[in-house]
PDB file of C-alpha atoms and ligand atoms in Angstrom:
ATOM      1  CA  MET F   1      93.030  97.701  70.755  1.00  0.00           C
ATOM      2  CA  THR F   2      92.009  94.416  72.275  1.00  0.00           C
ATOM      3  CA  LEU F   3      92.704  92.497  75.452  1.00  0.00           C
ATOM      4  CA  ALA F   4      90.908  89.385  74.232  1.00  0.00           C
ATOM      5  CA  GLY F   5      92.407  86.280  75.787  1.00  0.00           C
ATOM      6  CA  LYS F   6      94.190  88.283  78.493  1.00  0.00           C
ATOM      7  CA  LYS F   7      93.513  87.844  82.189  1.00  0.00           C
ATOM      8  CA  ILE F   8      93.701  91.078  84.202  1.00  0.00           C
ATOM      9  CA  VAL F   9      93.667  91.046  88.006  1.00  0.00           C
ATOM     10  CA  ILE F  10      92.700  94.363  89.596  1.00  0.00           C
ATOM     11  CA  ILE F  11      93.156  94.584  93.361  1.00  0.00           C
ATOM     12  CA  GLY F  12      90.971  97.547  94.299  1.00  0.00           C
ATOM     13  CA  GLY F  13      88.675  96.881  91.343  1.00  0.00           C
ATOM     14  CA  SER F  14      85.480  97.431  93.338  1.00  0.00           C
ATOM     15  CA  SER F  15      85.682 101.240  93.388  1.00  0.00           C
ATOM     16  CA  GLY F  16      86.933 104.399  91.697  1.00  0.00           C
ATOM     17  CA  ILE F  17      89.887 104.041  89.335  1.00  0.00           C
ATOM     18  CA  GLY F  18      90.030 100.256  89.711  1.00  0.00           C
ATOM     19  CA  LEU F  19      86.342  99.835  88.879  1.00  0.00           C
ATOM     20  CA  GLU F  20      86.686 102.020  85.781  1.00  0.00           C
ATOM     21  CA  THR F  21      89.803 100.106  84.723  1.00  0.00           C
ATOM     22  CA  ALA F  22      87.852  96.859  85.077  1.00  0.00           C
ATOM     23  CA  ALA F  23      85.058  98.276  82.887  1.00  0.00           C
ATOM     24  CA  LEU F  24      87.506  99.356  80.138  1.00  0.00           C
ATOM     25  CA  ALA F  25      89.357  96.033  80.228  1.00  0.00           C
ATOM     26  CA  LEU F  26      86.049  94.168  79.882  1.00  0.00           C
ATOM     27  CA  GLU F  27      85.092  96.370  76.912  1.00  0.00           C
ATOM     28  CA  GLN F  28      88.336  95.265  75.296  1.00  0.00           C
ATOM     29  CA  GLY F  29      87.493  91.594  75.794  1.00  0.00           C
ATOM     30  CA  ALA F  30      89.683  90.760  78.803  1.00  0.00           C
ATOM     31  CA  GLU F  31      88.911  88.205  81.469  1.00  0.00           C
ATOM     32  CA  VAL F  32      88.746  90.390  84.592  1.00  0.00           C
ATOM     33  CA  VAL F  33      89.251  89.445  88.225  1.00  0.00           C
ATOM     34  CA  ILE F  34      88.635  92.062  90.898  1.00  0.00           C
ATOM     35  CA  ALA F  35      89.471  91.872  94.595  1.00  0.00           C
ATOM     36  CA  SER F  36      88.939  94.057  97.642  1.00  0.00           C
ATOM     37  CA  ARG F  37      87.937  93.738 101.306  1.00  0.00           C
ATOM     38  CA  SER F  38      84.258  94.612 101.383  1.00  0.00           C
ATOM     39  CA  ALA F  39      81.722  92.025 100.194  1.00  0.00           C
ATOM     40  CA  ASP F  40      79.206  94.827  99.736  1.00  0.00           C
ATOM     41  CA  LYS F  41      81.407  96.865  97.417  1.00  0.00           C
ATOM     42  CA  LEU F  42      82.302  93.719  95.473  1.00  0.00           C
ATOM     43  CA  ARG F  43      78.614  92.865  95.045  1.00  0.00           C
ATOM     44  CA  GLN F  44      77.857  96.354  93.762  1.00  0.00           C
ATOM     45  CA  ALA F  45      80.840  96.241  91.406  1.00  0.00           C
ATOM     46  CA  HIS F  46      79.743  92.821  90.165  1.00  0.00           C
ATOM     47  CA  ASN F  47      76.279  94.261  89.420  1.00  0.00           C
ATOM     48  CA  THR F  48      77.837  97.199  87.569  1.00  0.00           C
ATOM     49  CA  LEU F  49      80.399  95.198  85.596  1.00  0.00           C
ATOM     50  CA  GLY F  50      78.304  92.108  84.834  1.00  0.00           C
ATOM     51  CA  SER F  51      78.488  88.430  85.592  1.00  0.00           C
ATOM     52  CA  SER F  52      81.620  87.692  83.559  1.00  0.00           C
ATOM     53  CA  VAL F  53      83.738  89.355  86.250  1.00  0.00           C
ATOM     54  CA  SER F  54      85.144  87.219  89.058  1.00  0.00           C
ATOM     55  CA  ALA F  55      85.177  88.974  92.434  1.00  0.00           C
ATOM     56  CA  TYR F  56      87.138  87.932  95.535  1.00  0.00           C
ATOM     57  CA  GLU F  57      87.276  89.235  99.067  1.00  0.00           C
ATOM     58  CA  LEU F  58      90.894  90.068  99.888  1.00  0.00           C
ATOM     59  CA  ASP F  59      92.770  92.259 102.349  1.00  0.00           C
ATOM     60  CA  MET F  60      96.040  92.915 100.538  1.00  0.00           C
ATOM     61  CA  ALA F  61      97.695  94.012 103.794  1.00  0.00           C
ATOM     62  CA  ASP F  62      97.638  90.318 104.800  1.00  0.00           C
ATOM     63  CA  GLU F  63     100.543  88.625 102.992  1.00  0.00           C
ATOM     64  CA  GLN F  64      99.316  85.079 103.540  1.00  0.00           C
ATOM     65  CA  ALA F  65      95.899  86.020 102.144  1.00  0.00           C
ATOM     66  CA  VAL F  66      97.530  87.606  99.077  1.00  0.00           C
ATOM     67  CA  LYS F  67      99.677  84.513  98.526  1.00  0.00           C
ATOM     68  CA  GLU F  68      96.659  82.198  98.782  1.00  0.00           C
ATOM     69  CA  PHE F  69      94.566  84.439  96.502  1.00  0.00           C
ATOM     70  CA  MET F  70      97.275  84.369  93.833  1.00  0.00           C
ATOM     71  CA  THR F  71      98.140  80.673  93.989  1.00  0.00           C
ATOM     72  CA  ARG F  72      94.661  79.239  94.690  1.00  0.00           C
ATOM     73  CA  ASP F  73      92.241  81.643  92.955  1.00  0.00           C
ATOM     74  CA  VAL F  74      94.226  83.421  90.244  1.00  0.00           C
ATOM     75  CA  LYS F  75      96.775  80.706  89.287  1.00  0.00           C
ATOM     76  CA  ARG F  76      97.940  82.540  86.148  1.00  0.00           C
ATOM     77  CA  LEU F  77      97.506  86.094  84.842  1.00  0.00           C
ATOM     78  CA  ASP F  78      98.658  88.459  82.113  1.00  0.00           C
ATOM     79  CA  HIS F  79      98.460  91.773  83.946  1.00  0.00           C
ATOM     80  CA  LEU F  80      98.269  92.842  87.593  1.00  0.00           C
ATOM     81  CA  VAL F  81      96.901  96.278  88.465  1.00  0.00           C
ATOM     82  CA  VAL F  82      96.850  97.410  92.102  1.00  0.00           C
ATOM     83  CA  THR F  83      94.672 100.458  92.761  1.00  0.00           C
ATOM     84  CA  ALA F  84      93.799  99.384  96.296  1.00  0.00           C
ATOM     85  CA  ALA F  85      94.666 101.665  99.193  1.00  0.00           C
ATOM     86  CA  GLN F  86      93.091 103.154 102.253  1.00  0.00           C
ATOM     87  CA  THR F  87      94.689 106.541 102.741  1.00  0.00           C
ATOM     88  CA  TRP F  88      94.425 109.633 104.914  1.00  0.00           C
ATOM     89  CA  SER F  89      96.326 112.864 105.434  1.00  0.00           C
ATOM     90  CA  GLY F  90      96.963 114.727 108.671  1.00  0.00           C
ATOM     91  CA  PRO F  91      99.460 116.950 110.461  1.00  0.00           C
ATOM     92  CA  PHE F  92     102.768 115.216 111.183  1.00  0.00           C
ATOM     93  CA  LEU F  93     103.164 116.210 114.843  1.00  0.00           C
ATOM     94  CA  ALA F  94      99.539 115.607 115.806  1.00  0.00           C
ATOM     95  CA  THR F  95      99.261 112.153 114.212  1.00  0.00           C
ATOM     96  CA  GLU F  96      99.966 108.919 116.086  1.00  0.00           C
ATOM     97  CA  THR F  97     102.892 107.037 114.551  1.00  0.00           C
ATOM     98  CA  SER F  98     100.728 103.898 114.460  1.00  0.00           C
ATOM     99  CA  LYS F  99      98.467 105.655 111.910  1.00  0.00           C
ATOM    100  CA  ALA F 100     101.461 106.238 109.642  1.00  0.00           C
ATOM    101  CA  ARG F 101     102.392 102.560 109.970  1.00  0.00           C
ATOM    102  CA  GLU F 102      98.830 101.585 108.974  1.00  0.00           C
ATOM    103  CA  LEU F 103      99.199 103.658 105.832  1.00  0.00           C
ATOM    104  CA  PHE F 104     102.377 101.781 104.914  1.00  0.00           C
ATOM    105  CA  ASP F 105     100.697  98.457 105.753  1.00  0.00           C
ATOM    106  CA  SER F 106      97.907  99.277 103.342  1.00  0.00           C
ATOM    107  CA  LYS F 107      99.403 101.122 100.411  1.00  0.00           C
ATOM    108  CA  PHE F 108     103.071 100.086 100.454  1.00  0.00           C
ATOM    109  CA  TRP F 109     103.120  96.562 101.878  1.00  0.00           C
ATOM    110  CA  GLY F 110      99.870  95.632 100.156  1.00  0.00           C
ATOM    111  CA  GLN F 111     101.326  96.488  96.737  1.00  0.00           C
ATOM    112  CA  TYR F 112     104.628  94.823  97.663  1.00  0.00           C
ATOM    113  CA  TYR F 113     102.860  91.545  98.573  1.00  0.00           C
ATOM    114  CA  ALA F 114     100.690  91.703  95.453  1.00  0.00           C
ATOM    115  CA  ALA F 115     103.694  92.190  93.145  1.00  0.00           C
ATOM    116  CA  LYS F 116     105.738  89.541  94.945  1.00  0.00           C
ATOM    117  CA  HIS F 117     103.117  86.794  94.778  1.00  0.00           C
ATOM    118  CA  ALA F 118     101.768  87.654  91.319  1.00  0.00           C
ATOM    119  CA  ALA F 119     105.138  87.934  89.548  1.00  0.00           C
ATOM    120  CA  PRO F 120     105.838  84.156  89.392  1.00  0.00           C
ATOM    121  CA  LEU F 121     102.369  83.611  87.867  1.00  0.00           C
ATOM    122  CA  LEU F 122     102.559  86.309  85.186  1.00  0.00           C
ATOM    123  CA  ALA F 123     102.552  85.147  81.578  1.00  0.00           C
ATOM    124  CA  GLU F 124     105.237  86.101  79.071  1.00  0.00           C
ATOM    125  CA  GLY F 125     104.597  89.697  77.956  1.00  0.00           C
ATOM    126  CA  GLY F 126     102.881  90.412  81.262  1.00  0.00           C
ATOM    127  CA  SER F 127     102.952  93.547  83.373  1.00  0.00           C
ATOM    128  CA  ILE F 128     102.409  94.980  86.820  1.00  0.00           C
ATOM    129  CA  THR F 129     100.921  98.435  87.369  1.00  0.00           C
ATOM    130  CA  LEU F 130     101.267  99.952  90.829  1.00  0.00           C
ATOM    131  CA  PHE F 131      99.727 103.153  92.200  1.00  0.00           C
ATOM    132  CA  SER F 132     101.610 106.074  93.715  1.00  0.00           C
ATOM    133  CA  GLY F 133     100.164 109.611  93.925  1.00  0.00           C
ATOM    134  CA  LEU F 134     100.690 113.326  93.471  1.00  0.00           C
ATOM    135  CA  VAL F 135     101.880 114.180  96.996  1.00  0.00           C
ATOM    136  CA  ALA F 136     105.080 112.165  96.491  1.00  0.00           C
ATOM    137  CA  PHE F 137     106.116 114.555  93.730  1.00  0.00           C
ATOM    138  CA  LYS F 138     104.401 117.744  94.900  1.00  0.00           C
ATOM    139  CA  PRO F 139     104.878 117.739  98.649  1.00  0.00           C
ATOM    140  CA  MET F 140     101.912 119.030 100.600  1.00  0.00           C
ATOM    141  CA  ALA F 141     101.861 120.096 104.268  1.00  0.00           C
ATOM    142  CA  GLY F 142      99.758 117.540 106.114  1.00  0.00           C
ATOM    143  CA  ALA F 143     100.659 114.676 103.798  1.00  0.00           C
ATOM    144  CA  ALA F 144     104.086 113.608 105.075  1.00  0.00           C
ATOM    145  CA  SER F 145     103.185 109.948 105.508  1.00  0.00           C
ATOM    146  CA  LEU F 146     101.155 109.685 102.318  1.00  0.00           C
ATOM    147  CA  GLY F 147     103.936 111.393 100.358  1.00  0.00           C
ATOM    148  CA  ALA F 148     106.475 108.965 101.788  1.00  0.00           C
ATOM    149  CA  VAL F 149     104.307 105.936 100.983  1.00  0.00           C
ATOM    150  CA  ASN F 150     103.714 107.145  97.432  1.00  0.00           C
ATOM    151  CA  ALA F 151     107.441 107.793  96.927  1.00  0.00           C
ATOM    152  CA  ALA F 152     108.249 104.326  98.257  1.00  0.00           C
ATOM    153  CA  VAL F 153     105.795 102.722  95.822  1.00  0.00           C
ATOM    154  CA  ALA F 154     107.278 104.659  92.893  1.00  0.00           C
ATOM    155  CA  SER F 155     110.772 103.531  93.823  1.00  0.00           C
ATOM    156  CA  LEU F 156     109.636  99.930  94.325  1.00  0.00           C
ATOM    157  CA  GLY F 157     108.014  99.890  90.896  1.00  0.00           C
ATOM    158  CA  GLN F 158     111.059 101.288  89.105  1.00  0.00           C
ATOM    159  CA  THR F 159     113.429  98.833  90.778  1.00  0.00           C
ATOM    160  CA  LEU F 160     111.105  95.910  90.032  1.00  0.00           C
ATOM    161  CA  ALA F 161     111.079  96.951  86.366  1.00  0.00           C
ATOM    162  CA  LEU F 162     114.793  96.069  86.352  1.00  0.00           C
ATOM    163  CA  GLU F 163     114.616  93.044  88.602  1.00  0.00           C
ATOM    164  CA  LEU F 164     111.552  91.323  87.121  1.00  0.00           C
ATOM    165  CA  ALA F 165     112.392  92.103  83.469  1.00  0.00           C
ATOM    166  CA  PRO F 166     111.296  91.169  80.883  1.00  0.00           C
ATOM    167  CA  LEU F 167     108.029  91.511  82.798  1.00  0.00           C
ATOM    168  CA  ARG F 168     107.124  95.186  82.686  1.00  0.00           C
ATOM    169  CA  VAL F 169     106.436  97.185  85.828  1.00  0.00           C
ATOM    170  CA  ASN F 170     105.005 100.707  85.784  1.00  0.00           C
ATOM    171  CA  VAL F 171     103.604 103.140  88.309  1.00  0.00           C
ATOM    172  CA  VAL F 172     100.671 105.517  87.898  1.00  0.00           C
ATOM    173  CA  SER F 173     100.626 108.725  89.908  1.00  0.00           C
ATOM    174  CA  PRO F 174      97.151 110.241  89.873  1.00  0.00           C
ATOM    175  CA  GLY F 175      96.450 113.851  90.725  1.00  0.00           C
ATOM    176  CA  ILE F 176      93.123 114.838  92.276  1.00  0.00           C
ATOM    177  CA  ILE F 177      90.507 112.425  90.970  1.00  0.00           C
ATOM    178  CA  ASP F 178      86.820 112.479  91.834  1.00  0.00           C
ATOM    179  CA  THR F 179      86.343 108.990  93.298  1.00  0.00           C
ATOM    180  CA  PRO F 180      84.533 107.444  96.285  1.00  0.00           C
ATOM    181  CA  SER F 181      87.822 107.755  98.215  1.00  0.00           C
ATOM    182  CA  ARG F 182      86.448 111.132  99.423  1.00  0.00           C
ATOM    183  CA  ALA F 183      82.959 109.813 100.201  1.00  0.00           C
ATOM    184  CA  GLY F 184      83.594 110.521 103.878  1.00  0.00           C
ATOM    185  CA  MET F 185      83.882 114.264 103.223  1.00  0.00           C
ATOM    186  CA  ASP F 186      80.931 116.566 103.626  1.00  0.00           C
ATOM    187  CA  ASP F 187      79.406 117.158 100.127  1.00  0.00           C
ATOM    188  CA  ALA F 188      79.829 120.940 100.244  1.00  0.00           C
ATOM    189  CA  ALA F 189      83.438 120.694 101.450  1.00  0.00           C
ATOM    190  CA  ARG F 190      84.261 118.155  98.746  1.00  0.00           C
ATOM    191  CA  SER F 191      82.737 120.322  95.991  1.00  0.00           C
ATOM    192  CA  ALA F 192      84.595 123.381  97.273  1.00  0.00           C
ATOM    193  CA  PHE F 193      87.855 121.394  97.331  1.00  0.00           C
ATOM    194  CA  TYR F 194      87.356 120.152  93.764  1.00  0.00           C
ATOM    195  CA  GLU F 195      86.458 123.657  92.546  1.00  0.00           C
ATOM    196  CA  SER F 196      89.526 125.221  94.137  1.00  0.00           C
ATOM    197  CA  VAL F 197      91.823 122.535  92.680  1.00  0.00           C
ATOM    198  CA  ALA F 198      90.188 122.802  89.237  1.00  0.00           C
ATOM    199  CA  ALA F 199      90.704 126.574  89.173  1.00  0.00           C
ATOM    200  CA  ARG F 200      94.470 126.091  89.703  1.00  0.00           C
ATOM    201  CA  LEU F 201      94.992 123.340  87.143  1.00  0.00           C
ATOM    202  CA  PRO F 202      95.939 123.974  83.496  1.00  0.00           C
ATOM    203  CA  VAL F 203      93.050 121.700  82.411  1.00  0.00           C
ATOM    204  CA  LYS F 204      90.584 123.573  84.686  1.00  0.00           C
ATOM    205  CA  ARG F 205      88.957 120.438  86.088  1.00  0.00           C
ATOM    206  CA  VAL F 206      89.732 117.615  88.493  1.00  0.00           C
ATOM    207  CA  GLY F 207      90.162 114.123  87.080  1.00  0.00           C
ATOM    208  CA  GLN F 208      87.563 111.429  86.595  1.00  0.00           C
ATOM    209  CA  PRO F 209      88.285 107.722  87.184  1.00  0.00           C
ATOM    210  CA  GLY F 210      88.147 107.146  83.411  1.00  0.00           C
ATOM    211  CA  ASP F 211      91.040 109.575  82.862  1.00  0.00           C
ATOM    212  CA  VAL F 212      93.291 107.335  84.926  1.00  0.00           C
ATOM    213  CA  ALA F 213      91.807 104.041  83.726  1.00  0.00           C
ATOM    214  CA  GLN F 214      92.715 105.009  80.132  1.00  0.00           C
ATOM    215  CA  SER F 215      96.310 105.493  81.273  1.00  0.00           C
ATOM    216  CA  VAL F 216      96.362 102.067  82.899  1.00  0.00           C
ATOM    217  CA  LEU F 217      95.124 100.518  79.662  1.00  0.00           C
ATOM    218  CA  TYR F 218      97.898 102.323  77.778  1.00  0.00           C
ATOM    219  CA  LEU F 219     100.461 100.784  80.133  1.00  0.00           C
ATOM    220  CA  LEU F 220      98.992  97.304  79.642  1.00  0.00           C
ATOM    221  CA  HIS F 221      99.115  97.626  75.856  1.00  0.00           C
ATOM    222  CA  ASN F 222     102.439  99.366  75.207  1.00  0.00           C
ATOM    223  CA  SER F 223     105.162  96.721  75.407  1.00  0.00           C
ATOM    224  CA  PHE F 224     107.912  99.377  75.119  1.00  0.00           C
ATOM    225  CA  VAL F 225     106.970 101.107  78.376  1.00  0.00           C
ATOM    226  CA  THR F 226     108.468  99.910  81.631  1.00  0.00           C
ATOM    227  CA  GLY F 227     109.875 101.544  84.751  1.00  0.00           C
ATOM    228  CA  THR F 228     107.888 104.682  84.141  1.00  0.00           C
ATOM    229  CA  VAL F 229     105.972 106.802  86.632  1.00  0.00           C
ATOM    230  CA  LEU F 230     103.034 108.088  84.623  1.00  0.00           C
ATOM    231  CA  HIS F 231     101.593 111.316  86.026  1.00  0.00           C
ATOM    232  CA  VAL F 232      97.881 111.657  85.308  1.00  0.00           C
ATOM    233  CA  ASP F 233      97.175 114.909  87.094  1.00  0.00           C
ATOM    234  CA  GLY F 234      95.813 117.563  84.724  1.00  0.00           C
ATOM    235  CA  GLY F 235      99.125 119.419  84.941  1.00  0.00           C
ATOM    236  CA  HIS F 236      99.089 119.661  88.745  1.00  0.00           C
ATOM    237  CA  LEU F 237     102.875 119.231  88.988  1.00  0.00           C
ATOM    238  CA  LEU F 238     103.316 122.443  86.997  1.00  0.00           C
ATOM    239  CA  THR F 239     101.340 124.562  89.414  1.00  0.00           C
TER     240      THR F 239
HETATM  241  N1  NAP O   1      91.378 109.715  94.074  1.00  0.00           N
HETATM  242  C1  NAP O   1      92.430 110.518  94.147  1.00  0.00           C
HETATM  243  O1  NAP O   1      92.314 111.768  94.151  1.00  0.00           O
HETATM  244  C2  NAP O   1      93.816 109.930  94.212  1.00  0.00           C
HETATM  245  C3  NAP O   1      94.920 110.809  94.254  1.00  0.00           C
HETATM  246  C4  NAP O   1      96.201 110.291  94.304  1.00  0.00           C
HETATM  247  C5  NAP O   1      96.393 108.911  94.339  1.00  0.00           C
HETATM  248  N2  NAP O   1      95.311 108.096  94.316  1.00  0.00           N
HETATM  249  C6  NAP O   1      95.558 106.643  94.390  1.00  0.00           C
HETATM  250  O2  NAP O   1      94.886 105.965  93.350  1.00  0.00           O
HETATM  251  C7  NAP O   1      94.536 104.647  93.801  1.00  0.00           C
HETATM  252  C8  NAP O   1      93.057 104.401  93.583  1.00  0.00           C
HETATM  253  O3  NAP O   1      92.319 105.354  94.333  1.00  0.00           O
HETATM  254  P1  NAP O   1      90.735 105.553  94.199  1.00  0.00           P
HETATM  255  O4  NAP O   1      90.505 107.009  94.358  1.00  0.00           O
HETATM  256  O5  NAP O   1      90.217 104.823  93.013  1.00  0.00           O
HETATM  257  O6  NAP O   1      90.263 104.857  95.563  1.00  0.00           O
HETATM  258  P2  NAP O   1      88.848 104.219  96.012  1.00  0.00           P
HETATM  259  O7  NAP O   1      87.742 104.646  95.117  1.00  0.00           O
HETATM  260  O8  NAP O   1      88.749 104.484  97.476  1.00  0.00           O
HETATM  261  O9  NAP O   1      89.102 102.661  95.790  1.00  0.00           O
HETATM  262  C9  NAP O   1      90.031 101.966  96.562  1.00  0.00           C
HETATM  263  C10 NAP O   1      89.781 100.482  96.397  1.00  0.00           C
HETATM  264  O10 NAP O   1      90.748  99.780  97.178  1.00  0.00           O
HETATM  265  C11 NAP O   1      90.089  98.775  97.949  1.00  0.00           C
HETATM  266  N3  NAP O   1      90.939  98.546  99.112  1.00  0.00           N
HETATM  267  C12 NAP O   1      91.312  99.436 100.070  1.00  0.00           C
HETATM  268  N4  NAP O   1      92.119  98.850 100.961  1.00  0.00           N
HETATM  269  C13 NAP O   1      92.271  97.551 100.555  1.00  0.00           C
HETATM  270  C14 NAP O   1      92.992  96.440 101.069  1.00  0.00           C
HETATM  271  N5  NAP O   1      93.732  96.510 102.187  1.00  0.00           N
HETATM  272  N6  NAP O   1      92.922  95.260 100.410  1.00  0.00           N
HETATM  273  C15 NAP O   1      92.184  95.155  99.280  1.00  0.00           C
HETATM  274  N7  NAP O   1      91.481  96.170  98.737  1.00  0.00           N
HETATM  275  C16 NAP O   1      91.522  97.361  99.384  1.00  0.00           C
HETATM  276  C17 NAP O   1      88.712  99.360  98.233  1.00  0.00           C
HETATM  277  O11 NAP O   1      87.718  98.403  98.491  1.00  0.00           O
HETATM  278  P3  NAP O   1      87.434  97.789  99.953  1.00  0.00           P
HETATM  279  O12 NAP O   1      87.090  98.929 100.854  1.00  0.00           O
HETATM  280  O13 NAP O   1      86.322  96.841  99.658  1.00  0.00           O
HETATM  281  O14 NAP O   1      88.673  97.070 100.370  1.00  0.00           O
HETATM  282  C18 NAP O   1      88.424 100.012  96.881  1.00  0.00           C
HETATM  283  O15 NAP O   1      87.977  99.038  95.965  1.00  0.00           O
HETATM  284  C19 NAP O   1      94.983 104.582  95.267  1.00  0.00           C
HETATM  285  O16 NAP O   1      96.285 104.051  95.341  1.00  0.00           O
HETATM  286  C20 NAP O   1      95.012 106.043  95.687  1.00  0.00           C
HETATM  287  O17 NAP O   1      95.862 106.295  96.788  1.00  0.00           O
HETATM  288  C21 NAP O   1      94.033 108.552  94.257  1.00  0.00           C
END
């Protein structure tokens, strides 16, 4: 498998699943562009991935910034992957509505803007990969807003697969993956959470970023796959 000659743009490529996807795409010879908000994270990712990667500061919740990034910096691309999101969970009644709106601004509208402004620049045979998540398909108390955002992204992706055809559009729905997204948790609490999830899963472990990155690469390569929601969750939906 090779991605030689292909340009892959990964919004969210400075951490977790996006960073691992960038590393795999580079291994396969792609030209890789990563973008996220924090200059610090981008610098670290650049050090990890090597100097051939282009890194841009971008807040994908800002439509004008996304439009300028695509038209001025990216110009043309073969594949767009959007792993970026800032998410949280919390009890429905006790959470300010503005917090739920922020979640949509980040994970839904950010992916919407990215798809909208990248689509006209995508080469023939190109694709878009968006990110949903487990709690859309396995509802969890305390994750009403996140579940709704993830469901909205899945629906957006499937409709765009029809509307933007023959460009392909797919959606990845990760289960519990050990990424820096839980860096804010106390170490002991995070380990206990991962252990309790692992014990319930058929595969008896939580996911690693590489598990999901491999699935993204599959979606980039397989020209017969579009409009799919690919669950990469260690069997979590069965539990
Ligand atoms: N990890 C899990 O267990 C899990 C489970 C279900 C679904 N998912 C989904 O999988 C995707 C990837 O998650 P991950 O665990 O790899 O997360 P992560 O390690 O926290 O990485 C998220 C990336 O998104 C960037 N980002 C956040 N907000 C952004 C914005 N407004 N504009 C541009 N970049 C932004 C972050 O960098 P900056 O801070 O520099 O912007 C970072 O590079 C997300 O959609 C997440 O919801 C993850």
